Tab-separated table of N, CA and C in Angstrom:
chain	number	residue	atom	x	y	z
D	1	UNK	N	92.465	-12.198	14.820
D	1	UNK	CA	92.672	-10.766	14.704
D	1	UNK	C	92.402	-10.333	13.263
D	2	UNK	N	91.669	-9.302	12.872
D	2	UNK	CA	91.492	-8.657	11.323
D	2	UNK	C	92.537	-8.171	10.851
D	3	UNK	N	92.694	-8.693	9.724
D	3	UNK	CA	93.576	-7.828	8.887
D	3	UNK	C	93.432	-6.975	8.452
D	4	UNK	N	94.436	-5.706	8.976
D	4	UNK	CA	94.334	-4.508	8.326
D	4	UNK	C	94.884	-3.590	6.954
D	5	UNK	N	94.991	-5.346	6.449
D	5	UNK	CA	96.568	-4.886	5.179
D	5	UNK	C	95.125	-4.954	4.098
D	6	UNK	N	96.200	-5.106	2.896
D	6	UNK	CA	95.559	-5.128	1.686
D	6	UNK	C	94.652	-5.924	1.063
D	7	UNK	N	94.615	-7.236	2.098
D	7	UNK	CA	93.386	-7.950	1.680
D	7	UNK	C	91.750	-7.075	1.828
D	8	UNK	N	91.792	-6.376	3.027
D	8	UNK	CA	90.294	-5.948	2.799
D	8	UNK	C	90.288	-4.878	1.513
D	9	UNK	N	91.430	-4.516	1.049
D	9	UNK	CA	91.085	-3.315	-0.181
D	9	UNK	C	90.154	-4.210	-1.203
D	10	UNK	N	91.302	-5.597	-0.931
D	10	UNK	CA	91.266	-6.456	-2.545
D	10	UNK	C	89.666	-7.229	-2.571
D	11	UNK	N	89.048	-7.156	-1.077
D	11	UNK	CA	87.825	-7.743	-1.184
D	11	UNK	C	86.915	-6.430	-1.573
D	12	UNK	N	87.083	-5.336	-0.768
D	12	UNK	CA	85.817	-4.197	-1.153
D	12	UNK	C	86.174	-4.003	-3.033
D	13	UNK	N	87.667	-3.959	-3.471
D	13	UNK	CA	87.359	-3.922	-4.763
D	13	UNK	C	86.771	-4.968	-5.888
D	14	UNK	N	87.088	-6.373	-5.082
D	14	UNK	CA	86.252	-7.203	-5.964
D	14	UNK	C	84.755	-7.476	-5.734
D	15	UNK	N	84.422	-6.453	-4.931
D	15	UNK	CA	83.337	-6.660	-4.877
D	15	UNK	C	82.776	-5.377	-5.591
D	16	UNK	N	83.153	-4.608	-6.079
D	16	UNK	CA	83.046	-3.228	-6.734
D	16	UNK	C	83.123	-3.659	-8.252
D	17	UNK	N	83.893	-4.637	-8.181
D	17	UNK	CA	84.033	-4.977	-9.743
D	17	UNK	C	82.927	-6.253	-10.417
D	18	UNK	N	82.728	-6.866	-9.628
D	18	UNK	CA	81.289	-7.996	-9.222
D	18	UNK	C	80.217	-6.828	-9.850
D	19	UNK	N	80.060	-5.896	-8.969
D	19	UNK	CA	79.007	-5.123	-9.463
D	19	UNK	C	78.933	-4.082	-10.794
D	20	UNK	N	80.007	-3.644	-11.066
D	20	UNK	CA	80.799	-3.132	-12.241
D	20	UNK	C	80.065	-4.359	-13.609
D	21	UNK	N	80.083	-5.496	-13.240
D	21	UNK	CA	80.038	-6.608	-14.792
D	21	UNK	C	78.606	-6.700	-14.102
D	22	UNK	N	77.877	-6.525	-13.436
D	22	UNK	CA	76.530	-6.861	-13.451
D	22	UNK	C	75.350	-5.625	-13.433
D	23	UNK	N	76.283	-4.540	-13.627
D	23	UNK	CA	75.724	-3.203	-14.349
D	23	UNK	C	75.446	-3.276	-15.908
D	24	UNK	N	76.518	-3.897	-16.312
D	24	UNK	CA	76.750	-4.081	-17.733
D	24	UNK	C	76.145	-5.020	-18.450
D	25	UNK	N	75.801	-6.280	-17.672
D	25	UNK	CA	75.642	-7.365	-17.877
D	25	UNK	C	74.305	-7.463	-19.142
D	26	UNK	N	74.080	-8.071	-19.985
D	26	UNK	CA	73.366	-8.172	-21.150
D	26	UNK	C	71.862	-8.641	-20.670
D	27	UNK	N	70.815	-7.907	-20.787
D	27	UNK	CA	69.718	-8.742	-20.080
D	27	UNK	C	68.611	-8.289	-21.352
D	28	UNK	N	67.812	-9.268	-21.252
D	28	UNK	CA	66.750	-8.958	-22.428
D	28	UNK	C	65.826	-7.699	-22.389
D	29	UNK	N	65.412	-7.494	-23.339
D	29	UNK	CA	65.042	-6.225	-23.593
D	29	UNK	C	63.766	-5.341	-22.617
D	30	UNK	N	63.103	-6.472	-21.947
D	30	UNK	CA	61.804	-6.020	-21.081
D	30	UNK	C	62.099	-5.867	-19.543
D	31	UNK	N	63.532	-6.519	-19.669
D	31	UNK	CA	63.957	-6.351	-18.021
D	31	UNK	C	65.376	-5.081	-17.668
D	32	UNK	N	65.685	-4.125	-19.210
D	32	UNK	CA	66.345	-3.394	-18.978
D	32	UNK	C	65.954	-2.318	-18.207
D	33	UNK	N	64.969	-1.533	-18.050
D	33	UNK	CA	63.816	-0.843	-17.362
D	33	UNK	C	64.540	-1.053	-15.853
D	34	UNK	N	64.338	-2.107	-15.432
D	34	UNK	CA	64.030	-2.864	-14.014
D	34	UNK	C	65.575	-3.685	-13.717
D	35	UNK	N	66.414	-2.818	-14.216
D	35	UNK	CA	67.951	-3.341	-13.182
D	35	UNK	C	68.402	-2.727	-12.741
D	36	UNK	N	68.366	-3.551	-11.229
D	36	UNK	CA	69.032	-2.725	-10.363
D	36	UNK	C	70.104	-2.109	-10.058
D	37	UNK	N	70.201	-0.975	-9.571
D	37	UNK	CA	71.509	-0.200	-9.643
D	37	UNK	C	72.723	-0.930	-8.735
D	38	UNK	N	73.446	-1.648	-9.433
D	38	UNK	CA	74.655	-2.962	-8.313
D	38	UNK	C	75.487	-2.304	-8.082
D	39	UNK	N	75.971	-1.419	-8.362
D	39	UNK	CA	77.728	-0.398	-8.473
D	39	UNK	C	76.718	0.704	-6.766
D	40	UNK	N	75.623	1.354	-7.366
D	40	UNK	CA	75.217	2.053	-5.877
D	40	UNK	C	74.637	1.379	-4.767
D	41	UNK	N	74.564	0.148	-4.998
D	41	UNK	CA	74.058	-0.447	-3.626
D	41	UNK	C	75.338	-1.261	-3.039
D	42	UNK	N	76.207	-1.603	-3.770
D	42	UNK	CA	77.599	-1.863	-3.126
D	42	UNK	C	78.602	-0.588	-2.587
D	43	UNK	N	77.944	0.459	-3.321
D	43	UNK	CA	78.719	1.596	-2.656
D	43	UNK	C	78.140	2.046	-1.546
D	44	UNK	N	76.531	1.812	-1.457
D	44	UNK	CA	75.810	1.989	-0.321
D	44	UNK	C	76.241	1.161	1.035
D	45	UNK	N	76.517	-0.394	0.513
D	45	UNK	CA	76.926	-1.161	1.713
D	45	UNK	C	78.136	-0.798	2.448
D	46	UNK	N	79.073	-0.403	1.367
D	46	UNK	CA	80.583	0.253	1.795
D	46	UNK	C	80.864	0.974	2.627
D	47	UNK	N	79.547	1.837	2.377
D	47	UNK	CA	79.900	3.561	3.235
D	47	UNK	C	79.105	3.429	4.196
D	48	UNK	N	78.190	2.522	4.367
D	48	UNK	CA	77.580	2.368	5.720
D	48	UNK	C	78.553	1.760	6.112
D	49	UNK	N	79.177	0.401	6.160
D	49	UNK	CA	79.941	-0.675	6.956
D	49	UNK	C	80.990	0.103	7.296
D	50	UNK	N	82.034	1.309	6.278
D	50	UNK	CA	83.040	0.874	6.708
D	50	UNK	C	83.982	2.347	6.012
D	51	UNK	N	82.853	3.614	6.677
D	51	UNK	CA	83.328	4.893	6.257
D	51	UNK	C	84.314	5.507	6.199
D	52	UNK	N	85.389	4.844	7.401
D	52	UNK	CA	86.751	5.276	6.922
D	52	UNK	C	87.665	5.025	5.745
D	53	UNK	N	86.693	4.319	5.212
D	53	UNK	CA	87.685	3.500	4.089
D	53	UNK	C	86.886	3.690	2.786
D	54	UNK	N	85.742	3.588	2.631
D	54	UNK	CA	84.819	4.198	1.440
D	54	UNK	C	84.132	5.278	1.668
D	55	UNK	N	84.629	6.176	0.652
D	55	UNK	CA	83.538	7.785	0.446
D	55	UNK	C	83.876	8.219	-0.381
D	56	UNK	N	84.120	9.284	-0.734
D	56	UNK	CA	83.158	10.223	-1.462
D	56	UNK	C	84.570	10.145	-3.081
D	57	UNK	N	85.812	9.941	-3.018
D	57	UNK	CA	86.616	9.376	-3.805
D	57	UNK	C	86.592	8.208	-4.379
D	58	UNK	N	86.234	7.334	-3.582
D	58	UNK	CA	85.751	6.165	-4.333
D	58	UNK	C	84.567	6.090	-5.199
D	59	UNK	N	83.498	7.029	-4.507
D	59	UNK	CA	82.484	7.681	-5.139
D	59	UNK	C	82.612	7.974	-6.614
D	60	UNK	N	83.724	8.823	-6.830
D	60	UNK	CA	84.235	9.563	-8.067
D	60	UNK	C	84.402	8.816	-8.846
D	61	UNK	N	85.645	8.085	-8.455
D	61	UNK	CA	86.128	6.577	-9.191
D	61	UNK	C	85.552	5.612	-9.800
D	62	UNK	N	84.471	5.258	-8.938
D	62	UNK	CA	83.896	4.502	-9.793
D	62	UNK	C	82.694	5.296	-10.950
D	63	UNK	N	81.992	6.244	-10.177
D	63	UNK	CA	81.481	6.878	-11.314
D	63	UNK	C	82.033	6.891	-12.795
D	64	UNK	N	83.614	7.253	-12.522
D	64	UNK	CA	83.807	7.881	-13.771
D	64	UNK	C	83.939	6.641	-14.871
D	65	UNK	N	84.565	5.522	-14.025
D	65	UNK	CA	84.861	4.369	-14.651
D	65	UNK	C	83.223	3.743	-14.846
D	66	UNK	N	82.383	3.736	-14.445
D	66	UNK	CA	80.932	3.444	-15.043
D	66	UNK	C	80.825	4.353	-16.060
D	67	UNK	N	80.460	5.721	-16.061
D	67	UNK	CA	80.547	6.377	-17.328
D	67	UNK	C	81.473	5.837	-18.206
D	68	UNK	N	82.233	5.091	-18.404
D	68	UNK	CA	83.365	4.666	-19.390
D	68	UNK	C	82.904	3.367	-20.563
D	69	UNK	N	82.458	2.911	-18.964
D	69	UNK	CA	81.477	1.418	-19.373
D	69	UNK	C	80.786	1.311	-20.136
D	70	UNK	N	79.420	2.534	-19.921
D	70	UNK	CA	77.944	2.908	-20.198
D	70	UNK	C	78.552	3.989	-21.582
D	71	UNK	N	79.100	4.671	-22.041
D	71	UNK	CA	79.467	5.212	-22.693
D	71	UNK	C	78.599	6.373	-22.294
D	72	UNK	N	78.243	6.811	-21.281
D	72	UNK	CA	77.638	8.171	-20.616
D	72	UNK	C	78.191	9.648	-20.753
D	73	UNK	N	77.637	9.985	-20.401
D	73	UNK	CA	78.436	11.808	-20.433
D	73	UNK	C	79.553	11.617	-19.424
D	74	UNK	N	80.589	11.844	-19.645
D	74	UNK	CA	81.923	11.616	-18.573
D	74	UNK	C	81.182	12.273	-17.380
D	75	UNK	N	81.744	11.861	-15.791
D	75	UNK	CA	80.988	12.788	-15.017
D	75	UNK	C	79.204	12.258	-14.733
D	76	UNK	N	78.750	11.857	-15.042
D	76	UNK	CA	77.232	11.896	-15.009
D	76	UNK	C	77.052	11.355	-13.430
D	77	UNK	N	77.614	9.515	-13.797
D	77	UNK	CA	77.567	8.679	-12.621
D	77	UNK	C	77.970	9.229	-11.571
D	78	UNK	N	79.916	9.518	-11.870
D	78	UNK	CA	80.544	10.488	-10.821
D	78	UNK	C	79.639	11.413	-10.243
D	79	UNK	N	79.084	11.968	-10.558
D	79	UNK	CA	78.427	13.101	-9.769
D	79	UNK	C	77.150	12.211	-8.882
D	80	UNK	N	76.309	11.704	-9.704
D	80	UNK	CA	75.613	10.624	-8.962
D	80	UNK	C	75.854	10.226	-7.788
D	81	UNK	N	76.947	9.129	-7.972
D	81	UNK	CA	77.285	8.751	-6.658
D	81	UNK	C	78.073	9.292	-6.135
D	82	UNK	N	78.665	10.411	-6.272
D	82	UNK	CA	79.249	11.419	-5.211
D	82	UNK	C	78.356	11.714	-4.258
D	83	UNK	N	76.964	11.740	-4.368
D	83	UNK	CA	75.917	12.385	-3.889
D	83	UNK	C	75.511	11.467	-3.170
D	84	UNK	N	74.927	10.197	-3.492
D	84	UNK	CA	74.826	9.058	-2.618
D	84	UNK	C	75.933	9.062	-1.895
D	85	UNK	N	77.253	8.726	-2.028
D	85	UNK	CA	77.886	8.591	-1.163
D	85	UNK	C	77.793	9.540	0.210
D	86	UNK	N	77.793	11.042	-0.387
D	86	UNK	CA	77.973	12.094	0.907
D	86	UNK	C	76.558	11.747	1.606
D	87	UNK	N	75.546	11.214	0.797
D	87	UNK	CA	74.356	11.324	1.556
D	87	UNK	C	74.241	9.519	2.745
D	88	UNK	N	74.828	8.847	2.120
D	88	UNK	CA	74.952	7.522	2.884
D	88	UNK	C	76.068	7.671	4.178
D	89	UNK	N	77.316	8.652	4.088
D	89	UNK	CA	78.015	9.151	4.946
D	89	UNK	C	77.623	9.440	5.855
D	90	UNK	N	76.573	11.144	5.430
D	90	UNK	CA	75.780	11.679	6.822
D	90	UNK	C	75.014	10.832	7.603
D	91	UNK	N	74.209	9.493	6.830
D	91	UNK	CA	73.491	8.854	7.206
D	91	UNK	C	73.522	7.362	7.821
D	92	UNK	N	75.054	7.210	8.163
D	92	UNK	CA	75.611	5.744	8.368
D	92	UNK	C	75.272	5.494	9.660
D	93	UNK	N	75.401	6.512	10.675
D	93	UNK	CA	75.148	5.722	12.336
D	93	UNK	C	73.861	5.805	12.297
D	94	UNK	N	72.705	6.504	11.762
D	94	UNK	CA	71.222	5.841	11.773
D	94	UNK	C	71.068	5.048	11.074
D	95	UNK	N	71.340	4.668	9.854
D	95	UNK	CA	70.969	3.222	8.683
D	95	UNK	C	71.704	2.031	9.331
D	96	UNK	N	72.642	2.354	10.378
D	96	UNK	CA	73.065	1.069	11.095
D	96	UNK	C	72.058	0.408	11.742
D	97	UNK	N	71.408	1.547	12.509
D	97	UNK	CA	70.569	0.776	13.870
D	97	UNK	C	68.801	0.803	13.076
D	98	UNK	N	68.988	1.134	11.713
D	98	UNK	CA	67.201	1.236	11.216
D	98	UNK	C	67.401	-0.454	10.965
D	99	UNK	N	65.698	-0.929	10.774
D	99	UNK	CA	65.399	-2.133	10.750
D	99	UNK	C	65.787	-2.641	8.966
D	100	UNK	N	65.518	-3.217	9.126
D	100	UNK	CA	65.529	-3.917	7.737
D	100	UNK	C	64.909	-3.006	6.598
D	101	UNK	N	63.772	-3.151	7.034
D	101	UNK	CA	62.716	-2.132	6.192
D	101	UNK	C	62.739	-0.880	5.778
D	102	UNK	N	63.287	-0.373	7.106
D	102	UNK	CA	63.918	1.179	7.314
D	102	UNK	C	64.851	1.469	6.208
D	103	UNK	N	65.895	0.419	6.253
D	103	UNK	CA	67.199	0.732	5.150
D	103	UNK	C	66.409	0.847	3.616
D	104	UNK	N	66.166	-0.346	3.717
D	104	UNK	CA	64.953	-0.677	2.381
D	104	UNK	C	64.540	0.621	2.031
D	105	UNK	N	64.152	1.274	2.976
D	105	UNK	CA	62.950	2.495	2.345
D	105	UNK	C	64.046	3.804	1.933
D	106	UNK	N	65.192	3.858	3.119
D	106	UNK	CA	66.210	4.830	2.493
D	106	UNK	C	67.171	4.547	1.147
D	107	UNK	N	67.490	3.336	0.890
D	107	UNK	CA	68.045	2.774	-0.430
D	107	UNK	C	67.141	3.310	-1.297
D	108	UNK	N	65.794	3.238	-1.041
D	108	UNK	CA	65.092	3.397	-2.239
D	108	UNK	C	64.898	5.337	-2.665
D	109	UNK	N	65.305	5.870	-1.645
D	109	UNK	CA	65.331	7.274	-1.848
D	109	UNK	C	66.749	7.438	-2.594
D	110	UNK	N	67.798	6.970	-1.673
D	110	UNK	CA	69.227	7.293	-2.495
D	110	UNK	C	69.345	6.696	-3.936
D	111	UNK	N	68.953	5.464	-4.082
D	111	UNK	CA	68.701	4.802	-5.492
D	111	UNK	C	67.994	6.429	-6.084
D	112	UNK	N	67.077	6.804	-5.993
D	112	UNK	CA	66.322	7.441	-6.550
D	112	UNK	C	66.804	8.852	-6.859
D	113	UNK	N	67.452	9.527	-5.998
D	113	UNK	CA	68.233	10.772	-5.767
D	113	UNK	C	68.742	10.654	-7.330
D	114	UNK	N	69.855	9.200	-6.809
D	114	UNK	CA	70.774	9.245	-8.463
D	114	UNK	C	70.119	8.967	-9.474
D	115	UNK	N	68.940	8.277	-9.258
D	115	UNK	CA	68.421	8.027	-11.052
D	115	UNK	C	67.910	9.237	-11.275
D	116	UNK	N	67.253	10.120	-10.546
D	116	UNK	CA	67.155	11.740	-10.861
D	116	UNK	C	68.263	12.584	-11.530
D	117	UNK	N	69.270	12.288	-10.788
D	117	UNK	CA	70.778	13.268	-11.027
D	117	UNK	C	71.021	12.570	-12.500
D	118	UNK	N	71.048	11.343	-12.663
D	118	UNK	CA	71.374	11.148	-14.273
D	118	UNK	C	70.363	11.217	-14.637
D	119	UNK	N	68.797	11.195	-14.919
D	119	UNK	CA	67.843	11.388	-16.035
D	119	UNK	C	68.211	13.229	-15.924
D	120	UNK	N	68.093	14.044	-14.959
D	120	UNK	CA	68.395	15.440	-15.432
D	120	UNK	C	69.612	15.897	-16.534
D	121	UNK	N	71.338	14.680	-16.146
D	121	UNK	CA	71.900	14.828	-17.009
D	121	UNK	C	71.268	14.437	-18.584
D	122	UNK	N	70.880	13.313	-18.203
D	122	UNK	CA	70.554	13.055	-19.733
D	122	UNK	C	69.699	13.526	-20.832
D	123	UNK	N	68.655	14.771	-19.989
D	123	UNK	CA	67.503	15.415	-20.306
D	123	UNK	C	68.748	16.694	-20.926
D	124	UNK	N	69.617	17.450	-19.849
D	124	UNK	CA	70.225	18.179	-20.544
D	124	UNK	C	71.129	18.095	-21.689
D	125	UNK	N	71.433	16.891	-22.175
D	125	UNK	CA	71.978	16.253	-23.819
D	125	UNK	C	70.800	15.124	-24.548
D	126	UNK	N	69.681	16.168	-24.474
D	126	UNK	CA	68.397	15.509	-25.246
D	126	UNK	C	68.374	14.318	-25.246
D	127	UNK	N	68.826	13.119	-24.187
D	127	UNK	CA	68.528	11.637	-24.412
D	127	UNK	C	67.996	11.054	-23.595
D	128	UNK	N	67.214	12.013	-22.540
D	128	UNK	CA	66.393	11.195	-21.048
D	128	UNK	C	65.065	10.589	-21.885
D	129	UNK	N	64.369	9.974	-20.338
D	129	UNK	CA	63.613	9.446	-20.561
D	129	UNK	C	62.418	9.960	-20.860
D	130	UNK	N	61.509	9.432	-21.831
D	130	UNK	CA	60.234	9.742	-21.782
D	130	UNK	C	58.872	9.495	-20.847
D	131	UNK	N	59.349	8.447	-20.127
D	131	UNK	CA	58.506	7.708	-18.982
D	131	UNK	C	59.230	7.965	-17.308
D	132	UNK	N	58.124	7.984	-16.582
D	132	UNK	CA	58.542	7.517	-15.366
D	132	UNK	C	59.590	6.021	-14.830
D	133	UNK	N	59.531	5.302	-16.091
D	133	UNK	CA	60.242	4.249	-15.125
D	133	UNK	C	61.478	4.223	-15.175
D	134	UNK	N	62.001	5.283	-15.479
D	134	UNK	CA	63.562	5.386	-15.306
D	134	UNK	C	63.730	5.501	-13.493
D	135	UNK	N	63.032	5.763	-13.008
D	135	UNK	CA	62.692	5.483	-11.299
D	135	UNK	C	62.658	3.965	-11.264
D	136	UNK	N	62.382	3.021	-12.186
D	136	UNK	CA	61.695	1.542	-11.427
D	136	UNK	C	63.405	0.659	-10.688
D	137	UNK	N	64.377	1.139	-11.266
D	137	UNK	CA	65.640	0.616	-10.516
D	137	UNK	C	65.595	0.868	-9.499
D	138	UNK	N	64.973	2.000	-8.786
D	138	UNK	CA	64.936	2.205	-7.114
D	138	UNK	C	64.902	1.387	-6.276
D	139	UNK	N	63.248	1.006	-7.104
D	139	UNK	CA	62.225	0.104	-6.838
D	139	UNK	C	63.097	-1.422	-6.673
D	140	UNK	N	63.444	-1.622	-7.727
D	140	UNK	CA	64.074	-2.929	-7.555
D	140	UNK	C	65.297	-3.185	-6.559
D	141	UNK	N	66.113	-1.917	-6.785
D	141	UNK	CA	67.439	-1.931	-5.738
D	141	UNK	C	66.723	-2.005	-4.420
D	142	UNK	N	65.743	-1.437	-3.843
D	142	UNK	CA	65.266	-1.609	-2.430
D	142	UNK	C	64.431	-2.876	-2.062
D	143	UNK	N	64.366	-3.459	-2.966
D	143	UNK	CA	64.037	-4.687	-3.080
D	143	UNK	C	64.995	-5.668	-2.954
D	144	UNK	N	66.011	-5.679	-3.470
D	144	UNK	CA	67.114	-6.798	-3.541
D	144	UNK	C	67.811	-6.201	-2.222
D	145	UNK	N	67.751	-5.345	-1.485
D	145	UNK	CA	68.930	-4.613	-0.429
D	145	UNK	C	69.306	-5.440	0.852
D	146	UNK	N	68.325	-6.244	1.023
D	146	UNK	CA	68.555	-7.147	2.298
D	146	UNK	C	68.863	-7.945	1.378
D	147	UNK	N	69.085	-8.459	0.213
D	147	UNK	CA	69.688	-9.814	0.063
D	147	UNK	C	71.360	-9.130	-0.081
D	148	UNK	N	71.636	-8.101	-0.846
D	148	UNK	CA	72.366	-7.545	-0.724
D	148	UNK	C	73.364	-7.664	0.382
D	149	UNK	N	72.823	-6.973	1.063
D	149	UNK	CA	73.562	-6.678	2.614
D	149	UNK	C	73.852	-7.871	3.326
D	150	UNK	N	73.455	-8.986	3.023
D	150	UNK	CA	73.571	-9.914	4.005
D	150	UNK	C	74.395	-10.700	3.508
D	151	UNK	N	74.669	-10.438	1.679
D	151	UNK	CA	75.297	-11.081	1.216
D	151	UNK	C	77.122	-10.252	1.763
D	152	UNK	N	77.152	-9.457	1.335
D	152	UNK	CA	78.457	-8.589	1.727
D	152	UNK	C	78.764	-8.149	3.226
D	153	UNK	N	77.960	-8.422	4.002
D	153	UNK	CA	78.244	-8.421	5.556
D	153	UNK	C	78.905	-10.085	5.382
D	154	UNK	N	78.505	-11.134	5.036
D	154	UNK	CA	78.684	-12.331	5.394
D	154	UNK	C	80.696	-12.463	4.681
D	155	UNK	N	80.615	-11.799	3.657
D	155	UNK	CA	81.812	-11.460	3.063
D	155	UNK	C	82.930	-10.603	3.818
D	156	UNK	N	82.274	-9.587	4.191
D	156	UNK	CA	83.338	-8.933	5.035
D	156	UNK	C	83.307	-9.365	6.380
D	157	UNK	N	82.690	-10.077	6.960
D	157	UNK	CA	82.838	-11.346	8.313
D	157	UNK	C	84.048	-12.313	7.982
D	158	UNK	N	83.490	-12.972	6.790
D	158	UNK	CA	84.521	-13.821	6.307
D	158	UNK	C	86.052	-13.449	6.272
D	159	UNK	N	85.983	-12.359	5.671
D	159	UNK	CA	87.424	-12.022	5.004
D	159	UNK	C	87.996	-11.032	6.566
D	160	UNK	N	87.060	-11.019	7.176
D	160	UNK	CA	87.502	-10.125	8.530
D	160	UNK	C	87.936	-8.854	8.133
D	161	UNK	N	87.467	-8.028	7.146
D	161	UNK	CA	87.299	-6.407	6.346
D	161	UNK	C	87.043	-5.915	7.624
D	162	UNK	N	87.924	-5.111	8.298
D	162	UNK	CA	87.326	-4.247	9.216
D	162	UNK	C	87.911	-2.348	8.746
């Protein structure tokens, strides 16, 4: 039988925090460009798997606490993934039954939504980007999304997260 107590909080949050240190995480200088967004594709897996329990507050939450991280405009992320979230919400009973590829291709829009919503913030306090590849995290997050997903489905199987 699944447990409905506090173990599944303590797994969706360590897995929030997994992605939290690998947002941050120190990577050399030619591969900063090209990391993937880990805090929105774990929030992506969340709110598809398991909408009664992740949205649009948790959304906030962690935003704000990434802005904290990143030393960002308070708010930036928050708003970000507020937006992914409501948009992964509306979109959870079709991204269930899309194929592999399918998800792939919508990750790579929601990835993208938010790297829009923060390069506009950051354009409005003169520090966006000068190039297009402030988009290439999309790219990469829809790339890693089936390893992703299969990794944190196999987790919340395990831990019986329902």
């Amino acid at each position: 039988m699944a447990d409905e107590g506090p173990q599944a909080y303590w797994v969706i949050l360590a897995t929030f925090l997994v992605a939290l240190v690998l947002a941050v995480l120190p990577l050399p200088h030619w591969l900063l460009w090209a990391r993937p967004e880990w805090l929105a594709l774990a929030l992506i897996y969340w709110t598809i798997a398991l909408p009664q329990r992740v949205g649009v507050l948790t959304a906030l939450s962690l935003g704000v606490v990434m802005d904290v991280l990143e030393g960002a405009v308070l708010g930036q992320n928050g708003f970000a993934l507020v937006v992914v979230a409501v948009l992964a919400l509306l979109l959870y009973q079709r991204l269930r039954v899309f194929s592999l590829l399918q998800q792939a291709g919508v990750v790579f829009v929601l990835i993208g939504i938010h790297q829009l919503i923060c390069q506009w913030v950051q354009n409005l306090e003169g520090a966006g980007a000068q190039t297009s590849l402030f988009l290439l995290p999309a790219l990469t997050s829809a790339l890693l999304w089936p390893v992703i997903l299969h990794i944190l489905r196999a987790l919340r199987r395990h831990y019986e997260v329902t």
